[in-house]
């Protein structure tokens, strides 16, 4: 069983499926793809995340040995390596997935519009939804807290429109039990919410957004179809400030660790912005530039030298709104000067943190988490994918911040450990 | 009585601090008069001295800690809660009290020097905190005789009440609202402005007056821009920079418009129905009387 259908979970599942093992891929969301599906382009090659990921999600969905169990959560785990008994809660989707053909009519006609979580609150989401048009599996779910029928008892538009009668408002959570030989936990990460940063407006300034929101703005499938338009008034921002290490490397107040991907994705954001808004000015406030991957340093240098991105070494002490501008108070510690930028939009490279549910899941599995809630490996250097329970392995950002390449490598390693375990028995 | 039920004394030991006997007599007098109307008594500490005016940041800080420690120790002999008005004094005394509570070694050394045995068990509380937490703003509102209707007021906190956040524990670090809540209770319209927690320039007004003038210009300009007709302060140092220096600001920045700055207790006095001639407006550099008259408040 692989828990978590992000790029790590998908990679591990495909490895194991291709090796001839049956895989149960469990994801709490309606479809697989995870965080990577939210990204626009990826560093250092600037290729489209969805273009590289969608073939993988489709392959996973169609793989004869991989069974997708999406919109589901692991309830309980018993047994030991080679013979785990897992209980899975299949959350009520209010749509009969057996009948549903994925035609998308219900989503089109649904009258309820709410900020979409997938779009980081910037685009409208329907009450009956799939995460993306390329969702795997392409089956919608109904969110009762946004659905007019569930809230007001009237509507049922989706039921009327559905050509196969798949809508089922009476559906309840179901429980299924499965026997599996090994478990890979690849439940990924979250971002520290921008509401945590009082000095940066507590999330109350509309044009202060986080990195994932910028990914959605920049994504061709996002709320602005890839045009960089700021959330408050839809104008194209001409001065954009990026603040690295927001909540990272700050032991006194937030997370003491380095989130590893922010230097690179901020450089990527800045370059993508410059590709779209040629007369725009980018300021990046940084503490250090950590670009230790293959081709990463070159990527940063290119941004500085060829694209005129202004790097300022220093932290930002405050953001506040003045008219339609966001005032940025920062310091340039190399010249020792105070800097004030009147920006049109600010992007915070917020710290990577574990998913809320990781700790609870770890308790069910009997595996350890560290002080921050990331899963703990058996040994820091020599056993990076094993948990402290035999037969349970960890992969990707659930263990700690990683970029895509590292997450995939980590997942590949976990899959090979599983194969080793099965070969022994 | 509400106090008995929550176990809070009705009397507070009161440390005025030097400026409240000189440049900020209006702050002192109005605070005393208002407290009586609100049902608590400020009992002035006998034989008080200067608090030292800055909390020492050097490692070798013993000498600078002695004056506030002496104040605290002698206050403990008189009662259990000490209040101040000046934000600087409050900062120094509260932080020293905390240090005495938490650092046993320092506590012993200080006690040896001042020949007392003070354990840090005094409650150090600002006058604003008394209004909010002990009396309750609802009670304050009930006592209002003349609601300050239509008075757009910028609450200027400055730094000393709030920083360092973990030690002062006064209000939210970045978005304090206590001051605004009081203004609302008095019937005024609080005006939020981004510079409300920024530094006034403090003692720079002595060594580098241009720096302080610029700070004050930005603070006042921001408040006015956001609609404030009047600014309230809780610190004689801040008031010196943002009120008494307005002539200098005017000289340096031609677009600057003067704006009255009051101590919050003066505003409290108007709302409590005190005669405005007893509120010490003659000590305010920019005369608030025309504005208050225009608003029909006096």
XYZ file of C-alpha atoms in Angstrom:
723
model
C 0.000 0.000 0.000
C 1.240 3.470 -0.863
C -0.346 6.308 1.112
C -0.284 9.610 -0.760
C -0.638 10.063 -4.495
C 1.803 12.909 -5.083
C 4.862 12.551 -7.259
C 6.601 10.435 -4.589
C 3.647 8.072 -4.136
C 3.119 7.798 -7.888
C 6.795 7.044 -8.505
C 6.887 4.348 -5.844
C 3.619 2.835 -7.083
C 4.818 2.648 -10.686
C 8.127 1.091 -9.630
C 6.352 -1.589 -7.636
C 3.627 -2.139 -10.222
C 6.212 -2.496 -12.972
C 8.113 -4.958 -10.809
C 5.027 -7.135 -10.754
C 3.545 -6.339 -7.355
C -0.036 -5.308 -6.748
C -0.246 -1.779 -5.402
C -2.997 -0.062 -3.500
C -2.552 3.712 -3.892
C -4.525 5.632 -1.276
C -5.030 9.393 -1.477
C -7.217 11.627 0.667
C -8.012 13.889 -2.281
C -10.397 12.891 -5.095
C -7.543 12.424 -7.561
C -3.804 11.782 -7.630
C -1.028 14.171 -8.603
C -0.524 15.951 -5.295
C 1.254 19.279 -4.988
C 3.084 18.911 -8.293
C -0.199 19.197 -10.120
C -0.584 22.706 -8.696
C 2.777 23.850 -10.054
C 3.144 25.768 -13.278
C 6.702 25.104 -14.447
C 9.508 23.344 -12.644
C 13.109 24.341 -11.991
C 15.796 24.247 -13.360
C 14.495 23.296 -16.783
C 11.308 25.383 -16.783
C 9.287 22.573 -18.249
C 5.601 22.389 -17.576
C 4.739 20.444 -14.433
C 1.466 19.132 -15.757
C 3.065 18.015 -19.026
C 5.613 15.946 -17.155
C 3.220 14.719 -14.521
C 0.065 13.905 -16.465
C 1.617 10.974 -18.376
C 2.606 9.571 -14.996
C -0.819 10.012 -13.434
C -2.483 8.461 -16.491
C -0.040 5.559 -16.475
C -0.748 5.044 -12.779
C -4.495 5.171 -13.375
C -4.350 2.642 -16.164
C -1.731 0.338 -14.691
C -3.106 -3.186 -14.375
C -1.343 -3.736 -11.061
C -2.175 -0.397 -9.399
C -5.537 0.074 -7.750
C -6.438 3.686 -6.972
C -8.280 4.265 -3.726
C -8.773 8.021 -3.804
C -10.858 10.269 -1.543
C -9.955 7.786 1.171
C -8.042 7.765 4.405
C -6.289 5.075 6.366
C -8.259 4.412 9.536
C -6.361 1.621 11.192
C -3.362 -0.620 10.628
C -2.685 -3.977 12.284
C -0.177 -6.755 11.725
C 3.457 -6.779 10.791
C 5.796 -6.689 7.820
C 4.538 -9.063 5.143
C 1.020 -9.117 6.528
C -0.611 -5.840 7.440
C -4.362 -5.558 7.744
C -5.443 -2.046 6.888
C -8.819 -0.461 7.322
C -9.563 2.329 4.855
C -12.333 4.899 5.069
C -13.735 5.658 1.650
C -15.201 9.093 2.191
C -18.665 9.770 0.855
C -18.265 11.458 -2.546
C -22.056 11.734 -3.022
C -21.350 10.554 -6.536
C -21.524 6.884 -7.513
C -18.139 6.450 -9.169
C -19.199 3.108 -10.667
C -21.887 4.846 -12.697
C -20.086 8.154 -13.327
C -18.551 8.478 -16.766
C -16.608 11.632 -15.984
C -18.493 13.720 -18.540
C -18.199 16.860 -16.391
C -21.763 18.104 -16.933
C -22.461 18.311 -13.203
C -19.472 20.618 -12.634
C -20.461 22.785 -15.534
C -24.019 23.274 -14.306
C -23.401 23.444 -10.565
C -24.642 26.912 -9.479
C -22.522 27.141 -6.349
C -19.268 29.077 -6.575
C -16.767 29.216 -3.757
C -13.046 29.954 -3.598
C -11.240 26.843 -4.741
C -8.683 25.371 -2.378
C -6.754 23.901 -5.286
C -6.458 27.427 -6.764
C -5.320 28.749 -3.361
C -8.567 30.653 -2.996
C -8.029 32.695 -6.150
C -10.390 30.944 -8.535
C -13.983 29.840 -8.222
C -14.623 26.247 -7.240
C -17.888 24.408 -7.705
C -19.514 22.353 -4.974
C -19.218 19.302 -7.210
C -15.681 19.213 -8.503
C -12.609 17.415 -9.729
C -9.198 18.877 -8.953
C -8.281 19.448 -12.589
C -9.599 18.692 -16.059
C -6.954 15.972 -16.320
C -7.882 14.418 -12.969
C -7.059 10.754 -12.462
C -9.480 9.246 -11.727
C -11.739 11.707 -13.526
C -14.567 11.381 -11.008
C -16.087 14.315 -9.139
C -17.009 14.631 -5.491
C -19.507 16.921 -3.785
C -18.351 19.174 -0.977
C -21.409 19.307 1.326
C -20.291 22.531 3.014
C -20.560 24.370 -0.328
C -23.467 22.431 -1.845
C -26.810 24.249 -1.983
C -28.754 21.035 -1.571
C -26.875 20.074 1.581
C -27.048 23.599 2.991
C -30.501 24.750 1.949
C -32.242 21.528 0.961
C -32.927 22.822 -2.533
C -31.101 22.621 -5.860
C -30.318 19.084 -7.058
C -29.172 20.534 -10.384
C -26.422 17.944 -10.646
C -28.849 15.103 -10.028
C -31.158 16.389 -12.756
C -28.383 16.933 -15.280
C -26.454 13.684 -14.705
C -27.151 11.447 -17.719
C -26.367 8.232 -15.836
C -27.971 9.011 -12.475
C -24.696 8.839 -10.571
C -25.478 11.546 -7.993
C -26.295 10.015 -4.615
C -26.934 12.498 -1.807
C -27.487 9.662 0.634
C -24.050 8.138 0.221
C -22.217 7.401 3.483
C -18.578 6.799 4.336
C -17.673 3.171 3.679
C -14.950 1.093 5.220
C -12.908 -1.469 3.364
C -10.245 -3.802 4.666
C -7.223 -4.876 2.691
C -4.209 -7.080 3.341
C -0.869 -5.631 2.251
C 2.742 -6.751 2.658
C 4.384 -3.364 3.026
C 3.414 0.273 3.392
C 5.034 3.376 1.897
C 4.004 6.642 3.495
C 4.309 9.533 1.051
C 1.792 12.028 2.374
C 3.679 15.141 1.364
C 3.733 18.621 2.824
C 1.767 21.760 3.361
C 2.767 25.406 3.545
C 2.745 27.401 6.739
C -0.340 29.609 6.260
C 0.300 33.268 5.479
C -2.193 34.080 8.234
C 0.612 33.175 10.674
C 2.617 36.241 9.708
C 1.320 39.272 11.573
C 4.213 41.365 10.273
C 3.147 40.509 6.728
C -0.499 41.428 7.203
C -1.872 38.144 8.604
C -3.222 37.159 5.195
C -5.445 40.256 5.141
C -3.638 42.005 2.278
C -5.092 40.527 -0.927
C -1.956 41.076 -3.017
C 0.285 39.235 -0.596
C 0.203 35.605 -1.663
C 2.235 32.461 -1.112
C 4.380 30.530 -3.557
C 1.739 27.963 -4.454
C -0.720 30.751 -5.221
C 1.845 32.271 -7.583
C 2.180 28.850 -9.242
C -1.566 28.884 -9.883
C -1.446 32.465 -11.241
C 1.299 31.423 -13.599
C -0.307 28.146 -14.635
C -2.084 27.949 -17.983
C -4.808 25.933 -16.260
C -5.021 28.397 -13.351
C -7.574 31.108 -12.533
C -5.971 33.675 -14.870
C -5.059 31.143 -17.595
C -1.439 31.893 -16.972
C -1.472 35.684 -17.082
C 0.143 37.279 -14.078
C -2.742 39.257 -12.663
C -2.888 40.184 -9.019
C -5.825 38.990 -6.918
C -7.151 42.362 -5.689
C -8.062 44.045 -8.967
C -6.767 41.797 -11.762
C -4.134 44.336 -12.829
C -0.779 43.165 -14.125
C 1.699 43.923 -11.333
C 4.724 45.919 -12.426
C 6.728 45.728 -9.243
C 6.824 42.367 -7.522
C 8.648 41.567 -4.313
C 9.533 38.022 -3.329
C 10.448 37.262 0.260
C 12.447 34.089 0.800
C 12.704 32.225 4.095
C 9.263 33.381 5.262
C 8.844 31.220 8.325
C 11.952 29.163 7.569
C 15.292 29.492 9.346
C 13.590 31.464 12.083
C 14.062 29.443 15.274
C 12.613 32.066 17.565
C 9.249 32.383 15.939
C 8.614 29.835 13.232
C 10.526 26.910 11.746
C 14.230 26.648 12.423
C 14.982 24.516 9.369
C 15.638 25.450 5.745
C 12.741 24.535 3.468
C 15.194 23.721 0.670
C 13.048 24.539 -2.351
C 12.265 28.228 -1.838
C 15.523 29.694 -3.203
C 15.000 27.792 -6.416
C 11.296 28.267 -6.840
C 11.550 31.971 -6.073
C 14.225 32.316 -8.760
C 11.927 30.368 -11.053
C 8.933 32.581 -10.201
C 10.980 35.705 -10.832
C 12.163 34.440 -14.195
C 8.721 33.259 -15.270
C 7.307 36.633 -14.272
C 9.961 38.436 -16.330
C 9.165 36.215 -19.306
C 5.569 37.378 -19.158
C 5.922 40.974 -17.942
C 8.993 42.319 -19.706
C 8.894 45.785 -18.170
C 8.228 44.462 -14.685
C 10.738 44.816 -11.867
C 11.455 41.978 -9.474
C 13.010 42.317 -6.042
C 14.010 39.208 -4.121
C 14.840 39.526 -0.452
C 17.035 36.612 0.628
C 19.189 35.447 3.520
C 21.482 33.143 1.568
C 21.026 31.525 -1.799
C 21.017 27.770 -1.442
C 21.168 26.276 -4.910
C 22.890 22.967 -4.375
C 21.193 20.810 -7.017
C 22.393 19.950 -10.475
C 22.099 22.958 -12.738
C 20.612 25.032 -9.937
C 23.337 27.615 -9.388
C 23.530 28.253 -13.125
C 19.776 28.823 -13.096
C 20.077 31.479 -10.382
C 23.011 33.218 -12.054
C 21.172 33.360 -15.350
C 18.241 35.061 -13.638
C 20.503 37.654 -12.045
C 22.695 38.373 -15.036
C 20.447 37.982 -18.026
C 17.030 38.813 -16.700
C 17.874 41.683 -14.405
C 16.381 40.234 -11.258
C 17.386 42.296 -8.270
C 18.569 40.273 -5.303
C 18.648 42.106 -1.975
C 20.298 40.440 0.965
C 18.137 41.167 3.955
C 14.882 40.472 5.646
C 11.623 42.298 5.367
C 10.321 43.645 8.645
C 6.831 44.674 7.626
C 4.273 44.737 4.870
C 1.227 46.958 4.860
C -1.272 48.216 2.378
C -1.278 51.837 1.278
C -3.857 52.587 -1.393
C -3.538 49.820 -3.939
C 0.146 49.275 -3.181
C 1.836 47.007 -0.721
C 4.573 48.833 1.139
C 7.588 46.637 1.831
C 10.025 47.652 4.542
C 13.251 45.806 4.252
C 16.954 46.092 4.722
C 19.846 45.616 2.370
C 22.474 44.268 4.721
C 25.214 44.516 2.095
C 24.948 48.285 1.882
C 23.508 48.714 5.363
C 20.572 50.704 4.032
C 16.905 50.613 4.806
C 14.824 49.839 1.751
C 11.232 50.741 1.080
C 9.536 49.290 -1.984
C 6.079 50.254 -3.058
C 5.075 46.968 -4.646
C 2.073 45.850 -6.650
C 2.278 42.291 -5.385
C 4.292 40.369 -2.821
C 4.982 36.645 -2.893
C 5.989 34.938 0.321
C 8.124 31.816 0.026
C 6.544 30.252 3.077
C 8.045 27.346 4.962
C 7.209 23.760 4.089
C 5.542 22.023 6.997
C 4.058 18.537 7.400
C 0.430 17.934 6.545
C -1.903 18.388 9.496
C -2.883 14.756 9.337
C 0.650 13.318 9.217
C 1.017 13.002 12.965
C -2.267 11.176 13.414
C -1.436 8.816 10.580
C 1.995 8.159 12.073
C 0.316 7.222 15.357
C -1.920 4.732 13.568
C 1.098 3.231 11.863
C 3.222 3.272 14.990
C 6.010 5.229 13.319
C 7.833 8.231 14.688
C 7.640 11.919 13.840
C 10.166 14.604 14.717
C 9.566 17.822 16.644
C 7.990 19.477 13.627
C 5.807 16.527 12.652
C 7.859 15.185 9.752
C 8.224 11.411 9.636
C 11.459 10.145 11.122
C 13.716 7.792 9.212
C 15.385 4.844 10.964
C 18.823 6.357 10.555
C 19.617 9.828 9.305
C 22.368 8.886 6.862
C 22.332 5.203 6.108
C 18.640 4.277 6.319
C 16.833 7.266 4.877
C 13.670 5.515 3.667
C 13.000 3.006 6.412
C 10.783 3.904 9.349
C 11.348 2.426 12.767
C 8.759 -0.283 11.965
C 9.776 -3.082 9.638
C 7.724 -3.096 6.463
C 6.801 0.591 6.677
C 8.812 2.996 4.537
C 8.703 6.742 4.057
C 9.079 8.775 0.885
C 9.081 12.364 -0.276
C 8.315 15.533 1.661
C 6.534 13.698 4.466
C 10.052 13.014 5.742
C 11.271 16.583 5.251
C 11.370 19.299 2.568
C 12.581 18.073 -0.830
C 12.479 19.152 -4.428
C 10.852 16.967 -7.065
C 14.049 15.205 -8.119
C 14.913 14.280 -4.546
C 11.361 13.227 -3.744
C 11.327 10.910 -6.743
C 14.727 9.449 -5.830
C 13.518 8.947 -2.267
C 10.400 7.185 -3.536
C 12.415 4.997 -5.896
C 14.567 3.987 -2.937
C 11.502 3.161 -0.835
C 10.090 1.031 -3.639
C 13.350 -0.872 -3.985
C 13.369 -1.492 -0.215
C 9.894 -2.985 -0.514
C 11.066 -5.221 -3.326
C 14.009 -6.297 -1.165
C 11.643 -7.147 1.669
C 9.391 -9.185 -0.601
C 12.343 -10.987 -2.205
C 13.516 -12.132 1.239
C 10.177 -13.732 2.050
C -18.396 44.765 43.236
C -16.749 43.284 40.212
C -13.293 43.605 41.750
C -13.958 41.410 44.735
C -15.220 38.628 42.542
C -12.102 38.535 40.414
C -9.788 39.248 43.318
C -8.285 42.472 42.031
C -7.483 45.280 44.441
C -9.145 48.622 43.989
C -5.999 50.513 44.808
C -2.947 50.613 42.676
C 0.441 51.784 43.715
C 1.378 54.470 41.289
C 4.803 55.285 39.967
C 4.514 58.603 38.103
C 8.074 58.888 36.805
C 10.013 62.089 36.304
C 8.333 63.507 33.209
C 4.890 63.276 34.728
C 6.021 65.776 37.334
C 7.391 68.189 34.741
C 6.633 68.162 31.029
C 3.682 65.790 31.299
C 1.818 67.114 34.335
C -1.326 67.041 32.238
C -0.922 63.262 31.802
C -0.486 62.743 35.547
C -3.329 64.961 36.676
C -5.883 63.651 34.227
C -4.996 60.039 35.022
C -5.502 60.634 38.737
C -8.785 62.463 38.247
C -10.171 59.873 35.866
C -9.220 56.962 38.076
C -11.333 58.391 40.874
C -14.306 58.655 38.531
C -13.750 55.083 37.403
C -13.614 53.783 40.945
C -9.985 53.098 41.640
C -7.319 54.990 43.473
C -3.759 55.706 42.396
C -1.650 55.609 45.533
C 1.583 57.363 44.799
C 4.664 55.457 45.806
C 6.582 57.292 48.552
C 10.161 58.319 47.824
C 10.240 57.134 44.262
C 13.251 57.760 42.053
C 13.975 57.805 38.332
C 13.462 54.388 36.736
C 16.673 54.666 34.760
C 14.831 55.520 31.551
C 16.176 52.595 29.522
C 16.213 48.899 30.153
C 19.897 47.957 30.036
C 20.898 45.743 27.143
C 24.550 45.262 28.063
C 25.546 41.971 29.699
C 26.975 43.871 32.616
C 23.679 45.485 33.457
C 23.570 45.375 37.218
C 23.981 49.070 37.952
C 21.256 50.050 35.520
C 18.910 47.473 37.035
C 19.207 48.836 40.534
C 16.935 51.916 40.247
C 13.935 49.995 38.865
C 14.604 47.154 41.317
C 14.570 49.587 44.203
C 11.257 50.979 42.986
C 9.798 47.484 42.724
C 11.059 46.375 46.120
C 9.714 49.426 47.899
C 6.385 49.093 46.069
C 6.060 45.485 47.222
C 6.284 46.728 50.809
C 3.251 48.923 50.161
C 1.037 46.683 48.073
C 0.720 44.087 45.354
C 0.026 45.954 42.101
C 2.051 48.757 40.594
C 0.950 50.927 37.723
C 2.614 53.553 35.566
C 1.531 55.753 32.707
C 4.731 56.547 30.888
C 5.428 53.825 28.343
C 9.178 54.063 28.877
C 8.943 53.674 32.662
C 6.481 50.855 32.182
C 8.854 49.078 29.842
C 11.829 49.396 32.202
C 9.906 48.410 35.333
C 7.998 45.524 33.784
C 11.087 44.007 32.199
C 13.126 44.388 35.366
C 10.340 42.703 37.325
C 10.338 39.840 34.865
C 14.077 39.480 35.080
C 13.933 39.355 38.874
C 11.235 36.672 38.654
C 13.119 34.521 36.210
C 16.809 34.942 36.936
C 17.616 33.680 40.425
C 21.253 34.644 40.292
C 20.512 38.203 39.240
C 17.756 38.415 41.838
C 20.155 37.533 44.620
C 22.764 39.991 43.438
C 20.233 42.811 43.126
C 18.777 42.096 46.540
C 22.250 42.135 48.067
C 22.902 45.519 46.539
C 19.653 47.174 47.497
C 19.462 45.344 50.827
C 15.954 44.068 50.224
C 14.396 40.708 49.660
C 12.227 41.196 46.625
C 11.114 38.087 44.738
C 9.475 39.639 41.694
C 5.954 38.959 42.930
C 4.515 42.382 42.169
C 1.933 42.778 39.434
C 3.165 45.489 37.087
C 0.291 46.786 35.056
C -0.200 49.690 32.695
C -3.102 52.099 33.196
C -4.558 50.948 29.876
C -4.472 47.359 31.097
C -6.315 48.377 34.248
C -9.065 49.890 32.122
C -9.291 46.871 29.868
C -8.668 43.926 32.163
C -9.494 45.038 35.694
C -12.288 47.566 35.240
C -13.506 46.340 31.879
C -14.222 48.568 28.914
C -17.952 47.958 29.262
C -17.765 49.555 32.720
C -15.738 52.423 31.311
C -18.337 52.915 28.611
C -21.086 53.072 31.217
C -19.295 55.930 32.958
C -18.961 57.989 29.787
C -20.882 61.255 30.159
C -19.901 62.814 26.869
C -19.348 60.304 24.092
C -16.648 61.506 21.726
C -18.895 61.182 18.736
C -17.392 61.870 15.351
C -13.875 62.316 16.695
C -11.578 60.487 14.294
C -8.692 59.505 16.489
C -5.440 57.767 15.662
C -4.172 55.592 18.501
C -0.414 55.811 18.520
C 1.211 52.980 20.482
C 4.879 53.623 19.822
C 7.294 50.851 20.681
C 7.738 50.703 24.410
C 4.318 49.368 25.365
C 4.687 46.467 22.982
C 8.319 45.563 22.515
C 9.905 43.162 23.111
C 6.656 41.308 22.560
C 7.451 38.221 24.595
C 8.422 40.227 27.639
C 5.770 42.920 27.510
C 2.828 40.647 26.664
C 0.764 43.760 26.257
C -1.295 43.008 23.175
C -1.000 41.390 19.763
C 2.521 41.923 18.449
C 1.746 43.315 15.050
C -1.870 44.365 15.317
C -2.586 45.701 18.788
C -6.167 46.835 19.338
C -6.414 47.633 23.049
C -6.057 51.363 22.514
C -8.675 51.373 19.739
C -11.052 49.373 21.921
C -10.784 52.076 24.579
C -11.429 54.799 22.000
C -14.511 52.939 20.848
C -15.744 52.645 24.429
C -15.397 56.412 24.704
C -17.487 56.860 21.599
C -14.660 58.043 19.345
C -13.912 56.674 15.887
C -10.526 54.961 15.918
C -8.430 55.391 12.785
C -6.095 52.557 11.910
C -2.817 53.638 10.345
C 0.243 51.565 9.469
C 2.694 53.667 11.482
C 0.872 53.255 14.774
C 3.487 50.887 16.197
C 6.532 52.537 14.674
C 9.250 54.266 16.674
C 8.877 58.014 17.283
C 12.628 58.541 17.079
C 12.959 58.478 20.850
C 16.188 60.003 22.200
C 17.446 60.630 18.671
C 15.720 63.973 19.060
C 18.732 64.980 21.164
C 21.647 63.548 19.176
C 20.234 63.339 15.657
C 17.158 65.568 15.598
C 16.694 65.132 11.848
C 16.145 61.404 12.304
C 13.504 61.971 14.956
C 11.809 64.681 12.895
C 11.550 62.327 9.948
C 10.071 59.563 12.134
C 7.487 61.933 13.559
C 6.659 63.358 10.139
C 5.974 59.883 8.803
C 3.877 58.843 11.776
C 1.754 61.984 11.783
C 1.514 62.083 7.998
C 0.315 58.485 7.887
C -2.279 59.105 10.602
C -3.602 62.224 8.872
C -3.672 60.463 5.518
C -5.854 57.756 7.003
C -8.252 60.345 8.326
C -7.125 61.098 11.875
C -8.048 64.543 13.227
C -6.427 63.904 16.563
C -3.778 61.535 17.866
C -3.579 59.973 21.285
C -0.370 58.849 22.894
C 0.614 57.067 26.060
C 4.185 58.209 26.347
C 5.777 61.567 27.219
C 8.793 60.719 25.056
C 6.613 60.035 22.029
C 4.531 63.101 22.763
C 7.659 65.231 22.860
C 8.628 63.984 19.404
C 5.240 64.005 17.747
C 3.661 67.004 19.458
C 6.279 69.399 20.819
C 8.458 69.030 17.726
C 5.711 69.861 15.259
C 7.214 73.314 14.677
C 10.457 71.650 13.558
C 8.563 69.258 11.331
C 6.700 72.137 9.758
C 9.968 73.910 9.082
C 11.476 70.889 7.368
C 8.447 69.551 5.514
C 6.435 72.262 3.852
C 3.394 70.086 3.188
C 3.007 69.205 6.855
C -0.220 70.131 8.616
C -0.317 70.363 12.364
C -2.465 67.940 14.281
C -3.277 67.896 18.012
C -1.750 65.127 20.104
C -3.354 64.287 23.454
C -2.576 61.860 26.203
C -5.258 59.210 26.288
C -6.153 60.255 29.806
C -6.992 63.752 28.582
C -9.429 62.261 26.114
C -10.769 60.032 28.872
C -11.281 63.175 30.933
C -13.399 64.817 28.238
C -15.514 61.689 27.917
C -15.912 61.459 31.715
C -17.291 64.976 31.638
C -14.416 66.785 33.336
C -14.131 70.521 32.737
C -11.712 70.907 29.824
C -9.931 73.711 31.635
C -8.684 71.137 34.147
C -7.192 68.859 31.507
C -3.924 70.723 31.111
C -4.266 71.554 27.437
C -1.883 74.472 27.942
C 0.927 71.891 28.073
C -0.001 70.468 24.673
C 2.004 72.105 21.913
C -0.741 71.976 19.296
C -3.861 73.390 20.881
C -6.681 70.840 20.681
C -9.356 73.263 21.888
C -10.477 74.567 18.464
C -10.966 71.030 17.145
C -12.796 69.863 20.260
C -15.014 72.930 20.191
C -15.755 72.424 16.536
C -16.808 68.852 17.343
C -19.003 70.126 20.128
C -17.156 68.111 22.745
C -16.209 70.985 25.018
